[in-house]
Structure formats: structure tokens, C-alpha cells
PDB file of C-alpha atoms in Angstrom:
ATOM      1  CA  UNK Y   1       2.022  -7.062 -29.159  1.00 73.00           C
ATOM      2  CA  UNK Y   2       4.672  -8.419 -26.012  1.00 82.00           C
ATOM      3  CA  UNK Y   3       3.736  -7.699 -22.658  1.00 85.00           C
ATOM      4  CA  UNK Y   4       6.661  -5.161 -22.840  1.00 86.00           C
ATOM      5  CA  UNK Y   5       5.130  -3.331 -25.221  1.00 86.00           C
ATOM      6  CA  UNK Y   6       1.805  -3.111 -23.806  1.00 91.00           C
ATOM      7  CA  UNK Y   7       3.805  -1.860 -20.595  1.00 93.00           C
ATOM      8  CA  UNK Y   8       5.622   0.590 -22.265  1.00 92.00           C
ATOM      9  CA  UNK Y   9       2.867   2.472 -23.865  1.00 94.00           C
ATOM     10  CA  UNK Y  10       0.801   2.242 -20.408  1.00 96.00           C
ATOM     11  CA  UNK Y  11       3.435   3.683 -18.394  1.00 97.00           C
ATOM     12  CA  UNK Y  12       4.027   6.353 -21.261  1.00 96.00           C
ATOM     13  CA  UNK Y  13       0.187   7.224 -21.619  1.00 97.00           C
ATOM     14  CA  UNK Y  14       0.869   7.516 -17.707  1.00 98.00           C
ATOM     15  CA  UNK Y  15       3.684   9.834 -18.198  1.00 98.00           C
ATOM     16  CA  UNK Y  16       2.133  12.157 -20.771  1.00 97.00           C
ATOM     17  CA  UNK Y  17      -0.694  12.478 -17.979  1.00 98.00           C
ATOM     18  CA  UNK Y  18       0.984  13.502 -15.580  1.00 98.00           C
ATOM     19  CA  UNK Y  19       3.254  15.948 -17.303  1.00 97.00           C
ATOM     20  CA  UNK Y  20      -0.128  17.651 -18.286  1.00 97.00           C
ATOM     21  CA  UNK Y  21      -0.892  17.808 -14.468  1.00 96.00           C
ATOM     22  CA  UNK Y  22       2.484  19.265 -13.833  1.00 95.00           C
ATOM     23  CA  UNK Y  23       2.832  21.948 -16.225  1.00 94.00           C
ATOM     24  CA  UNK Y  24      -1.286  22.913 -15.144  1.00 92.00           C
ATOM     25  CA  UNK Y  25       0.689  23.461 -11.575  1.00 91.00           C
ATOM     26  CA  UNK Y  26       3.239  25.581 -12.757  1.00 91.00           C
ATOM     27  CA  UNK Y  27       0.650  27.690 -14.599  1.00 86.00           C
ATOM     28  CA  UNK Y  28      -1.103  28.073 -11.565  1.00 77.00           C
ATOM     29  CA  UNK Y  29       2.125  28.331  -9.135  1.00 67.00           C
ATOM     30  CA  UNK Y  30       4.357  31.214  -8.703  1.00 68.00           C
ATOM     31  CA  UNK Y  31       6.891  29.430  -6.323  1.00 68.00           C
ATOM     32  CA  UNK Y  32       7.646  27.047  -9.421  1.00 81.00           C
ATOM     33  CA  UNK Y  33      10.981  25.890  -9.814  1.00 89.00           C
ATOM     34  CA  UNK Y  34      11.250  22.562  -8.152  1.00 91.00           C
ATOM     35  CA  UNK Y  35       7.718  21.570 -10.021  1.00 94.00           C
ATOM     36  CA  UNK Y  36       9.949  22.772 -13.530  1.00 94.00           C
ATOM     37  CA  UNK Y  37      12.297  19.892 -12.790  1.00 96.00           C
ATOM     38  CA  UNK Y  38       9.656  17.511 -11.674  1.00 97.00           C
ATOM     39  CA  UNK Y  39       7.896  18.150 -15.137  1.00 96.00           C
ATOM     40  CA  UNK Y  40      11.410  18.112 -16.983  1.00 97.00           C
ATOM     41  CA  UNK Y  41      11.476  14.581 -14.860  1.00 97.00           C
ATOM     42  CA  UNK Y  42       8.241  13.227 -16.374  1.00 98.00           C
ATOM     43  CA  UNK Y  43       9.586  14.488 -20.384  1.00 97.00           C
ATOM     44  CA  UNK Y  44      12.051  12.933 -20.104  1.00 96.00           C
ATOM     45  CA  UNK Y  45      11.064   9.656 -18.520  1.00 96.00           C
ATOM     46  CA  UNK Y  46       8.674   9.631 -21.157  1.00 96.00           C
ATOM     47  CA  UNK Y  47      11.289  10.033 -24.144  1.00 93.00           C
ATOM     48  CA  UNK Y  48      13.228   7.692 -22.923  1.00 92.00           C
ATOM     49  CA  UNK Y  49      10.421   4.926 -23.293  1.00 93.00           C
ATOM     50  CA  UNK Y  50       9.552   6.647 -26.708  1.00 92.00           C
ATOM     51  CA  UNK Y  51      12.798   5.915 -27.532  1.00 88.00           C
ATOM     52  CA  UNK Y  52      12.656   2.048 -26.467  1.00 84.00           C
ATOM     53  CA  UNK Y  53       9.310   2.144 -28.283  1.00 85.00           C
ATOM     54  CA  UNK Y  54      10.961   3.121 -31.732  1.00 84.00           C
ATOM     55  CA  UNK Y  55      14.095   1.431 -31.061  1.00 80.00           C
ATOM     56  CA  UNK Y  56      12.462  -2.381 -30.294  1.00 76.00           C
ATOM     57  CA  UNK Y  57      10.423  -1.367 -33.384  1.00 77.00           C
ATOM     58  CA  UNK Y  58      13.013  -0.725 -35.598  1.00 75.00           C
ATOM     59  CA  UNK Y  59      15.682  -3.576 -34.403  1.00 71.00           C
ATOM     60  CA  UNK Y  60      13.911  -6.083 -32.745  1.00 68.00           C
ATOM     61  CA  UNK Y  61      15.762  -8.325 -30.469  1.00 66.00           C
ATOM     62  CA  UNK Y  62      19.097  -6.000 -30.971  1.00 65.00           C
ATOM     63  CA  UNK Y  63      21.214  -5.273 -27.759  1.00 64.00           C
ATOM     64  CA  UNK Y  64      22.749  -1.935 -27.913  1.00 63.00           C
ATOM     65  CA  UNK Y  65      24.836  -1.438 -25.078  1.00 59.00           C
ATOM     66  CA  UNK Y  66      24.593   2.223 -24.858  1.00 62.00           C
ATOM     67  CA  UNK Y  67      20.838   3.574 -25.932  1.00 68.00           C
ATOM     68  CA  UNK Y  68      19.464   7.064 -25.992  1.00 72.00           C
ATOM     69  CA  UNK Y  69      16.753   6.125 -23.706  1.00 81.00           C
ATOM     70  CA  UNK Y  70      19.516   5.489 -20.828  1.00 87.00           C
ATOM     71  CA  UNK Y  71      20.737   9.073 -21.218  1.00 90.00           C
ATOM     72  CA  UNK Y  72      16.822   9.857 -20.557  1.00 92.00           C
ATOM     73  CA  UNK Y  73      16.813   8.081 -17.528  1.00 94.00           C
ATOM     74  CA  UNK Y  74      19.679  10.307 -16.076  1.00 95.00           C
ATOM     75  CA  UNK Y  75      17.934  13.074 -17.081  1.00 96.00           C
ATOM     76  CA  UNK Y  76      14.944  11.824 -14.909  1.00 97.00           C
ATOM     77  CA  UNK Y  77      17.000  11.156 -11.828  1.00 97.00           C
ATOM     78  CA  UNK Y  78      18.705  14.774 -12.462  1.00 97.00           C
ATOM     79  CA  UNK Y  79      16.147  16.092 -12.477  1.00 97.00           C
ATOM     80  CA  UNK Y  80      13.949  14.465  -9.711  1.00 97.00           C
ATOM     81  CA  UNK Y  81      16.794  15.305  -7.585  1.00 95.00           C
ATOM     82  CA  UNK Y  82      16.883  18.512  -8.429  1.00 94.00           C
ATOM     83  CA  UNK Y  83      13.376  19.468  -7.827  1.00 94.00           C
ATOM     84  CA  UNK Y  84      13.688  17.782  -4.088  1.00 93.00           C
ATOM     85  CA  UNK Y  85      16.755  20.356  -3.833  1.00 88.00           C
ATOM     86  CA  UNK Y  86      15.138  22.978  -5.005  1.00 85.00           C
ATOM     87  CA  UNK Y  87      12.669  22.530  -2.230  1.00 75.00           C
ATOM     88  CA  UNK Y  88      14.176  23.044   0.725  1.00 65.00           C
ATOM     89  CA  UNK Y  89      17.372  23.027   2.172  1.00 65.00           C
ATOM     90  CA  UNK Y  90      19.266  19.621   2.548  1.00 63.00           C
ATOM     91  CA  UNK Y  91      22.082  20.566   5.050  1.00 64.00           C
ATOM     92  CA  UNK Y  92      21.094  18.588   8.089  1.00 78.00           C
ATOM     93  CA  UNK Y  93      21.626  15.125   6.969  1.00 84.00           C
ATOM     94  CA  UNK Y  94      25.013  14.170   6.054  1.00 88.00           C
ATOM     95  CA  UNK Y  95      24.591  10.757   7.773  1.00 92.00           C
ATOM     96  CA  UNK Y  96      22.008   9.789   5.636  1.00 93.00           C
ATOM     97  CA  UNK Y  97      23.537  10.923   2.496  1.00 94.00           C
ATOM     98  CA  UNK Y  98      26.893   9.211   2.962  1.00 95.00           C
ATOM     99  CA  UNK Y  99      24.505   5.700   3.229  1.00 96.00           C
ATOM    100  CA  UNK Y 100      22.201   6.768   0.406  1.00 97.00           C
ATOM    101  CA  UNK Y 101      25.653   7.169  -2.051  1.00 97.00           C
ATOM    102  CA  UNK Y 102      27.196   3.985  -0.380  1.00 98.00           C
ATOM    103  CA  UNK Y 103      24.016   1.901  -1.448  1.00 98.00           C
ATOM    104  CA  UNK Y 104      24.300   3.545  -5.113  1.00 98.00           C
ATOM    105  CA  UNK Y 105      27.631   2.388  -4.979  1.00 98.00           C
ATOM    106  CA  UNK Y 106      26.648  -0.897  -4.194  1.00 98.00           C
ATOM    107  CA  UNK Y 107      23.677  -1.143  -6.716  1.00 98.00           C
ATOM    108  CA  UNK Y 108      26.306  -0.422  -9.085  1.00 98.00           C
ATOM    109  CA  UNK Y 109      28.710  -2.442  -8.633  1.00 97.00           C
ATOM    110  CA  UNK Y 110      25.834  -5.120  -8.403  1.00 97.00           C
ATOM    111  CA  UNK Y 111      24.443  -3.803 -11.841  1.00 96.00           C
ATOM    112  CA  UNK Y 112      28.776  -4.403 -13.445  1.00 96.00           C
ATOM    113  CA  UNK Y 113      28.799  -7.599 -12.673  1.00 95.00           C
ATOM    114  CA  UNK Y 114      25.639  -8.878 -13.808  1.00 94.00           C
ATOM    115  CA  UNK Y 115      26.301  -7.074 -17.330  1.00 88.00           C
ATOM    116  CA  UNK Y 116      29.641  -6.024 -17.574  1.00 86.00           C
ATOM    117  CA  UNK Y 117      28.922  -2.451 -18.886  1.00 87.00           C
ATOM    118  CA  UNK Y 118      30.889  -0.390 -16.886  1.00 90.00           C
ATOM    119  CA  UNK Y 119      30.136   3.008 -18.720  1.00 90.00           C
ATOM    120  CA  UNK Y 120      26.608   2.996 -18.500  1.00 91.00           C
ATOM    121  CA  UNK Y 121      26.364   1.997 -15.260  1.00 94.00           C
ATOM    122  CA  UNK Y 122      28.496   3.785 -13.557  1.00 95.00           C
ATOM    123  CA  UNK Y 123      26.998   6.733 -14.722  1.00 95.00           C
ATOM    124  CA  UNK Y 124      23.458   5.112 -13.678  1.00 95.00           C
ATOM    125  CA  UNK Y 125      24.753   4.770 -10.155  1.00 97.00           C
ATOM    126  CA  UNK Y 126      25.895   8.166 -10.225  1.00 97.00           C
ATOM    127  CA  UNK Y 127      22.722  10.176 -11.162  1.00 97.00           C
ATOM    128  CA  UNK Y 128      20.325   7.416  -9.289  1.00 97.00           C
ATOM    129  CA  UNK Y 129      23.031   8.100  -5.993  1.00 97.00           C
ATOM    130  CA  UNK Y 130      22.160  11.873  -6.407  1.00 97.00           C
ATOM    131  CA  UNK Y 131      18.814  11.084  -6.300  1.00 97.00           C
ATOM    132  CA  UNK Y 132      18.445   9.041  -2.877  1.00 97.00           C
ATOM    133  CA  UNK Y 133      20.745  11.688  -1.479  1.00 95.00           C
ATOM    134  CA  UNK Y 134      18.313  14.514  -1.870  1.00 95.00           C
ATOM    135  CA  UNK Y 135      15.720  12.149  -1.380  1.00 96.00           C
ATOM    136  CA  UNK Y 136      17.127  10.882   2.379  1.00 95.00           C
ATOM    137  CA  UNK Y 137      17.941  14.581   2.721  1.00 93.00           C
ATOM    138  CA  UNK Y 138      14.113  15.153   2.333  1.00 93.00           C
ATOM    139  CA  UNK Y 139      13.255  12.497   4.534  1.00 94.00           C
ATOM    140  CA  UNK Y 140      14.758  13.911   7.351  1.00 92.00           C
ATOM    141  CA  UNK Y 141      13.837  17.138   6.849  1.00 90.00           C
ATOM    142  CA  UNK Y 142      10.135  16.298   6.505  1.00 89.00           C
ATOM    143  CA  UNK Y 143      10.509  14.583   9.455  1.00 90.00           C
ATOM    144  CA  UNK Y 144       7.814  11.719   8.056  1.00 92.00           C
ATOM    145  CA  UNK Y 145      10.126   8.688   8.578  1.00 94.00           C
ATOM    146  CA  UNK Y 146      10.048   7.164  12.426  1.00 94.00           C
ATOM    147  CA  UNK Y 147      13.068   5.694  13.755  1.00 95.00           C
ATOM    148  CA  UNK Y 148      11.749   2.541  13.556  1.00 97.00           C
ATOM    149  CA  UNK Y 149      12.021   2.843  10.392  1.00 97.00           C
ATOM    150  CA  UNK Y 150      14.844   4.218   9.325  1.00 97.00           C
ATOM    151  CA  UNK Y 151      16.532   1.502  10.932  1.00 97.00           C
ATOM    152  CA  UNK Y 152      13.443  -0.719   8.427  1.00 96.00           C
ATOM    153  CA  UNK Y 153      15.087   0.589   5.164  1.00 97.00           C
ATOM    154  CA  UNK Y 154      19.077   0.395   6.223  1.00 96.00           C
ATOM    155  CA  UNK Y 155      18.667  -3.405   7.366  1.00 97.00           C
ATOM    156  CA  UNK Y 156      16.749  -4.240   4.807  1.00 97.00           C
ATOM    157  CA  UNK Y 157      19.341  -2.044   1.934  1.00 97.00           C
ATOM    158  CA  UNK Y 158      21.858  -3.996   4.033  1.00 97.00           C
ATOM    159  CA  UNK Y 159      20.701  -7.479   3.649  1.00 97.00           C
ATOM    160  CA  UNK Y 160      19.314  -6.898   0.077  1.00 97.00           C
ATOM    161  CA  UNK Y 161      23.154  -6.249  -1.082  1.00 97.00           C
ATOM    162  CA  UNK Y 162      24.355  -8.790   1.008  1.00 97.00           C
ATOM    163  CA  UNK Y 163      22.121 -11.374  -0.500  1.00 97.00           C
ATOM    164  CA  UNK Y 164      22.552 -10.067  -4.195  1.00 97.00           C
ATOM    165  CA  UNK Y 165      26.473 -10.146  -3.824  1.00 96.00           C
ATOM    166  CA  UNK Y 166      26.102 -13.863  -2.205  1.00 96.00           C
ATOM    167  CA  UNK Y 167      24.827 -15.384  -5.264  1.00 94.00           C
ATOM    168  CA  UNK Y 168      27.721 -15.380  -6.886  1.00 94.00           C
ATOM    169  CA  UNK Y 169      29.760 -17.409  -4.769  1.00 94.00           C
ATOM    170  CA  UNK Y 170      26.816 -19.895  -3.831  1.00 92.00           C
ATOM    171  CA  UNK Y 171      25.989 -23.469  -6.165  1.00 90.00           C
ATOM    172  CA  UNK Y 172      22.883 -22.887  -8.606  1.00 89.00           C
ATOM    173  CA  UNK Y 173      20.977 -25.315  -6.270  1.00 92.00           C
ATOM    174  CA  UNK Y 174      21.416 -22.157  -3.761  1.00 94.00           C
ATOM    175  CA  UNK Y 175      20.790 -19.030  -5.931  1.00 94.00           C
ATOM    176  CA  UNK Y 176      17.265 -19.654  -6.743  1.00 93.00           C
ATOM    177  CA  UNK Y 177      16.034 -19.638  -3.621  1.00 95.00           C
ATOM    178  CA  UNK Y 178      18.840 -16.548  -2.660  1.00 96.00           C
ATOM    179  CA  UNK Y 179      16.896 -15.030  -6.165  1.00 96.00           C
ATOM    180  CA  UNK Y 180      13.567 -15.657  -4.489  1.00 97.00           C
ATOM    181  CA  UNK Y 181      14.085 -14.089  -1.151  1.00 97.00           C
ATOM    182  CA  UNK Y 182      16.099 -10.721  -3.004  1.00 97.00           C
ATOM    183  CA  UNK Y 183      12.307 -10.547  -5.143  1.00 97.00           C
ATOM    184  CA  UNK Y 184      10.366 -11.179  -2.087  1.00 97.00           C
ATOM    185  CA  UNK Y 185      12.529  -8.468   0.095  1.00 97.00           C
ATOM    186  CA  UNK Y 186      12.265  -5.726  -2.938  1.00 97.00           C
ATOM    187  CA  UNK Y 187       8.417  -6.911  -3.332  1.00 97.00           C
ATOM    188  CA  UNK Y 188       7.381  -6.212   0.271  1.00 97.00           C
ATOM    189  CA  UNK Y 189       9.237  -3.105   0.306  1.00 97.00           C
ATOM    190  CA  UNK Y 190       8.219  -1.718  -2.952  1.00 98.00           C
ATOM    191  CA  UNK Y 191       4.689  -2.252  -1.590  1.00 98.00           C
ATOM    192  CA  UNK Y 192       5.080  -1.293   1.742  1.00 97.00           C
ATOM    193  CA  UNK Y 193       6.164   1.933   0.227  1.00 97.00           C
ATOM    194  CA  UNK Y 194       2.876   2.472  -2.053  1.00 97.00           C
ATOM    195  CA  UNK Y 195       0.696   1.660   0.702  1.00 96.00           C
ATOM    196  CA  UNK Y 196       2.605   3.905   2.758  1.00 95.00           C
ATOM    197  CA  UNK Y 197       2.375   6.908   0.099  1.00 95.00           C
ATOM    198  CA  UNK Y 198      -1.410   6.495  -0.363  1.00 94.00           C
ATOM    199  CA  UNK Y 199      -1.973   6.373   3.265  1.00 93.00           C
ATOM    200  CA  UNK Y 200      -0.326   9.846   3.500  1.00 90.00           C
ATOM    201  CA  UNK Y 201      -1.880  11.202   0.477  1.00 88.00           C
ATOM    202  CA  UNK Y 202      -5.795  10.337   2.855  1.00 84.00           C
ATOM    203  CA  UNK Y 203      -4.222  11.168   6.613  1.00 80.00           C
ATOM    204  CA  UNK Y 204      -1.382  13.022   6.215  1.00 66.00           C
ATOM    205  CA  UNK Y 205      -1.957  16.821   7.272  1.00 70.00           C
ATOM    206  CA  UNK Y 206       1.666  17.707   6.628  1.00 78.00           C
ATOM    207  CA  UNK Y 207       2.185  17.905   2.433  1.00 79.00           C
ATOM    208  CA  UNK Y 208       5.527  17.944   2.868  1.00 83.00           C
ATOM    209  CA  UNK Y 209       5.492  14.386   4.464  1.00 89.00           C
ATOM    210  CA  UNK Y 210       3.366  12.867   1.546  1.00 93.00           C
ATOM    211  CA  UNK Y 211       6.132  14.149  -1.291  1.00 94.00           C
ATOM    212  CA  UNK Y 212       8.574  12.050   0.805  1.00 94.00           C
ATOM    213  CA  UNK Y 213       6.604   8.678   0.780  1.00 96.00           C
ATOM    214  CA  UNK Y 214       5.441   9.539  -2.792  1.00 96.00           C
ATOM    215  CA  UNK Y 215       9.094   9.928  -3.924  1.00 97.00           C
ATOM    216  CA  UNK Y 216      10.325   7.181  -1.378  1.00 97.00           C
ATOM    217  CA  UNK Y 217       8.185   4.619  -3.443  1.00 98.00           C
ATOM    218  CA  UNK Y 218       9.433   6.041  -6.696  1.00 98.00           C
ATOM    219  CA  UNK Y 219      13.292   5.087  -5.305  1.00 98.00           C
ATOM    220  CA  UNK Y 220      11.550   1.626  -4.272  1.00 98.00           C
ATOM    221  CA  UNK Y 221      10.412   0.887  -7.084  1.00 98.00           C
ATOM    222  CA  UNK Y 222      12.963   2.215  -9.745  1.00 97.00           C
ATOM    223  CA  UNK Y 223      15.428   0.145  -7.333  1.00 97.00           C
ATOM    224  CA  UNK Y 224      13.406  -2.941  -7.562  1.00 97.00           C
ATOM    225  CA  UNK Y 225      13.417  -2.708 -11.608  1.00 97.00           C
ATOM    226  CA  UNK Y 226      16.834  -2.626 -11.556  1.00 96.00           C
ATOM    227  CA  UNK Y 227      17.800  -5.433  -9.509  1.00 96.00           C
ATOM    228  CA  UNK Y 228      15.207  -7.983 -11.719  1.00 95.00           C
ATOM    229  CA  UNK Y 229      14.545  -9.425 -14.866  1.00 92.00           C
ATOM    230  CA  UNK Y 230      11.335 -11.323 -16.668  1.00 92.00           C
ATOM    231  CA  UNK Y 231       8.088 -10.985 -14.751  1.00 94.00           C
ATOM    232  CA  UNK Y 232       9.402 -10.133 -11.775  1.00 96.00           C
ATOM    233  CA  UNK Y 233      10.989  -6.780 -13.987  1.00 95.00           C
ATOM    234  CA  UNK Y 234       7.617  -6.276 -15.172  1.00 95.00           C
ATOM    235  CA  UNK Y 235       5.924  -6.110 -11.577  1.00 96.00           C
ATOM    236  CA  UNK Y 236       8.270  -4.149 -10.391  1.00 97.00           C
ATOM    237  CA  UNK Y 237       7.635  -1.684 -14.228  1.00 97.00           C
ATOM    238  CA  UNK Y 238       4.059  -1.290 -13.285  1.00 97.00           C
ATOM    239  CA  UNK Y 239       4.949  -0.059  -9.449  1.00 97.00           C
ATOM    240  CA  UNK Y 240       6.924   2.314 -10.595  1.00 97.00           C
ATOM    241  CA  UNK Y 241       3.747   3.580 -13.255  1.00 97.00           C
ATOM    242  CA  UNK Y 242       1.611   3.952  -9.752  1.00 97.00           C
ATOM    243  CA  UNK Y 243       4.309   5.773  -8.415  1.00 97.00           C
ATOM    244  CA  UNK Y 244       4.530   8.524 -10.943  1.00 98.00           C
ATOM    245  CA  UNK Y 245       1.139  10.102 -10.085  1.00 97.00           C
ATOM    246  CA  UNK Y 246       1.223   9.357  -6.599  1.00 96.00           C
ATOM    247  CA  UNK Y 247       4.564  12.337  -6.839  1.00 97.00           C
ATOM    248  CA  UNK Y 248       2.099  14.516  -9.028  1.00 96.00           C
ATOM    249  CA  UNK Y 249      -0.946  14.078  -6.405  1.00 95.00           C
ATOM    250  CA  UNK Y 250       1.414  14.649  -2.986  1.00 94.00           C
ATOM    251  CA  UNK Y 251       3.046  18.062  -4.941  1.00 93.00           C
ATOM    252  CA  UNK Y 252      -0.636  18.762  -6.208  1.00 92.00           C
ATOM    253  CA  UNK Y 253      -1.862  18.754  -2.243  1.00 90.00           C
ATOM    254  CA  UNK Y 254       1.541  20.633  -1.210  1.00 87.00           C
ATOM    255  CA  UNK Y 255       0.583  23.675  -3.817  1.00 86.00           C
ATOM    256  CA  UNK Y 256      -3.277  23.350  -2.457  1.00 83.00           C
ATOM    257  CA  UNK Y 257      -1.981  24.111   1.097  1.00 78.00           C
ATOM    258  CA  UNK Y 258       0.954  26.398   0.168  1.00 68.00           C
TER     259      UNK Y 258
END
């Protein structure tokens, strides 16, 4: 069995867990809709890798350039944005939207020229921009992020595109190390995001402020997947497997305290 594989069925064992947690909340929640579209989330986050399952099964080593499982993934980042709409109101931070979509934008046209299937993801960078748009939006709102560092996460989206788009107009003897320091940035900020999220989840008072670094580290890490390949792909795989319960424990304390 590959290390993918082993991965795969962790992450959806993870998946299947936490949808069980989920729909226990809405049985025990009246205020429910936002936690509905969390647990649609988790389904279909865990379809799509059902699907990858059966597929890499079935046709080993086969590329198909527009899967099933992708259209699962949209459905996730629907429908994660939907339940951090459905939470609150998200009128108050245009600013921050506007630079959430631009670094979509950017993540997409990073993700074009790397494979040169425009389709897919364009509508990738599309669902994943509506996404960090609520999510910002519920930043803000919550009020969890110092200024400090929001300024943090904009340099560092800044200089992570900036390095991404340079190696392709740098010598090879350049992009590795250009490679390295993209990892290392997406690495520390990935973690930095965990830590951040579990720290919240023990101090935090405010539950509202620990669904905003649980779903921050989500972004972090579903970024960081996307902008790798080979081991550093499957680091980046297994942060975003932490992150998935970290969301169901921060909504778990919000409904305690609600």
C-alpha cells in the first residue's frame, strides 16, 4: 500500500469521524444551519477522497484531467463558506475580501501554469476565493486576529506569490532553493496556524475566536497542499487531517457556550 493510500484512508477515517460529531451537534442544536453546511463540508470532503480511493484503484497511474473528486472539493469549499456566512453577518470587511479574492486569483493563476488546466482550476480558485472571503470576513468580525498580524498573513501571501511566480523566470540552479524557501514559508505558517488554533481551543474564552483560527488553519493548510508536490504534498495532507477536527472541536465549544 503507497504512502498515498495510507493517507487517504487516514484522513477519510478522520472525515467520517467528524461528520458523526457534526450531525450529533445538529441533533442537539436548534440554531443549526451553518453546522448543516459544515457537515455537508465533511461528506463531501470525504467522497471526494472515496472517489480518489476507487479511482487510483481502478486505473492506477491514469491522469484524468477532470475527476469527480475535484467537483467534491468545491462542494467542500461551498460549503465551508457557507456555514461561516451563515454565522454571522460579513458586511464590515470589504478590504479584506477584495485581498482574500486577489490572492485566489493569484493561487490560480499559479495553479494554470504549473498544469495547464484552465477549467478545473479556475473553478478551484473560484470556490476556494469564496471561501477566504467569508473566512477574512470572519476574522474581522471575531475580532481574534491582532494587527500585527494581519499585516503577518498579507506579507507573507505577498511574498509567497511573489516567490512562486519568480521561479519561472530564474535558472534551475535558482529554483530549488526559491522551491525551498516557498515550502519553508507555507510550513511555518501552516504550523503557526495549528498551534495558534489549539492554543485558542485551551485559553480562548471567546468561541467565536477559536472557529476563526480553527478555520484559518484549514485555509493554511488546504493552501499549502496546493502549492506542493511529493513529501512536501503529503505534510502539508496530514495538516490539513488535524485541521478538520480542530473546526469540529472550536464549533463543538461555540454550541457548549451558546
Amino acid at each position: 500500500m503507497s504512502p498515498e493510500t495510507i493517507l487517504n484512508v487516514l484522513q477519510t477515517s478522520v472525515l467520517l469521524l467528524v461528520f458523526l460529531g457534526a450531525i450529533r451537534l445538529i441533533r442537539n442544536e436548534k440554531n443549526t444551519v451553518y453546522l448543516v453546511f459544515f457537515a455537508f463540508a465533511i461528506a463531501s470532503a470525504m467522497l471526494s477522497n472515496l472517489y480518489w480511493q476507487a479511482y487510483s484503484l481502478l486505473r492506477p497511474e491514469t491522469r484524468m484531467p477532470f475527476a469527480a473528486n475535484e467537483i467534491g472539493e468545491w462542494a467542500m469549499f461551498l460549503m465551508v463558506g457557507a456555514s461561516l456566512q451563515n454565522r454571522s453577518h460579513h458586511r464590515f470587511a470589504t478590504k479584506e475580501m477584495f485581498f482574500a479574492a486577489l490572492f485566489a486569483a493569484a493561487n490560480t493563476a499559479l495553479w494554470i501554469a504549473w498544469s495547464g488546466e484552465w477549467v478545473q482550476d479556475i473553478l478551484t480558485g473560484v470556490v476556494l476565493g469564496y471561501f477566504l472571503c467569508h473566512l477574512v470576513a470572519e476574522i474581522k468580525q471575531s475580532d481574534v486576529f491582532p494587527r500585527w498580524e494581519w499585516w503577518l498573513t498579507g506579507l507573507t501571501s505577498l511574498i509567497l506569490i511573489c516567490a512562486q511566480t519568480g521561479t519561472f523566470f530564474v535558472t534551475e540552479t535558482v529554483r530549488t532553493p526559491m522551491d525551498l524557501f516557498c515550502y519553508c514559508l507555507l510550513f511555518a505558517m501552516t504550523t503557526y496556524s495549528i498551534i495558534r488554533a489549539v492554543v485558542a481551543y485551551r485559553t480562548e474564552r471567546q468561541a467565536s475566536q477559536m472557529v476563526s483560527r480553527a478555520f484559518a488553519a484549514f485555509a493554511w493548510s488546504i493552501i499549502s497542499m496546493y502549492m506542493s508536490d511529493g513529501y512536501f504534498y503529503m505534510a502539508f495532507f496530514m495538516m490539513a487531517t488535524i485541521s478538520f477536527p480542530l473546526m469540529l472541536m472550536a464549533l463543538r465549544r461555540e454550541v457548549a457556550q451558546a
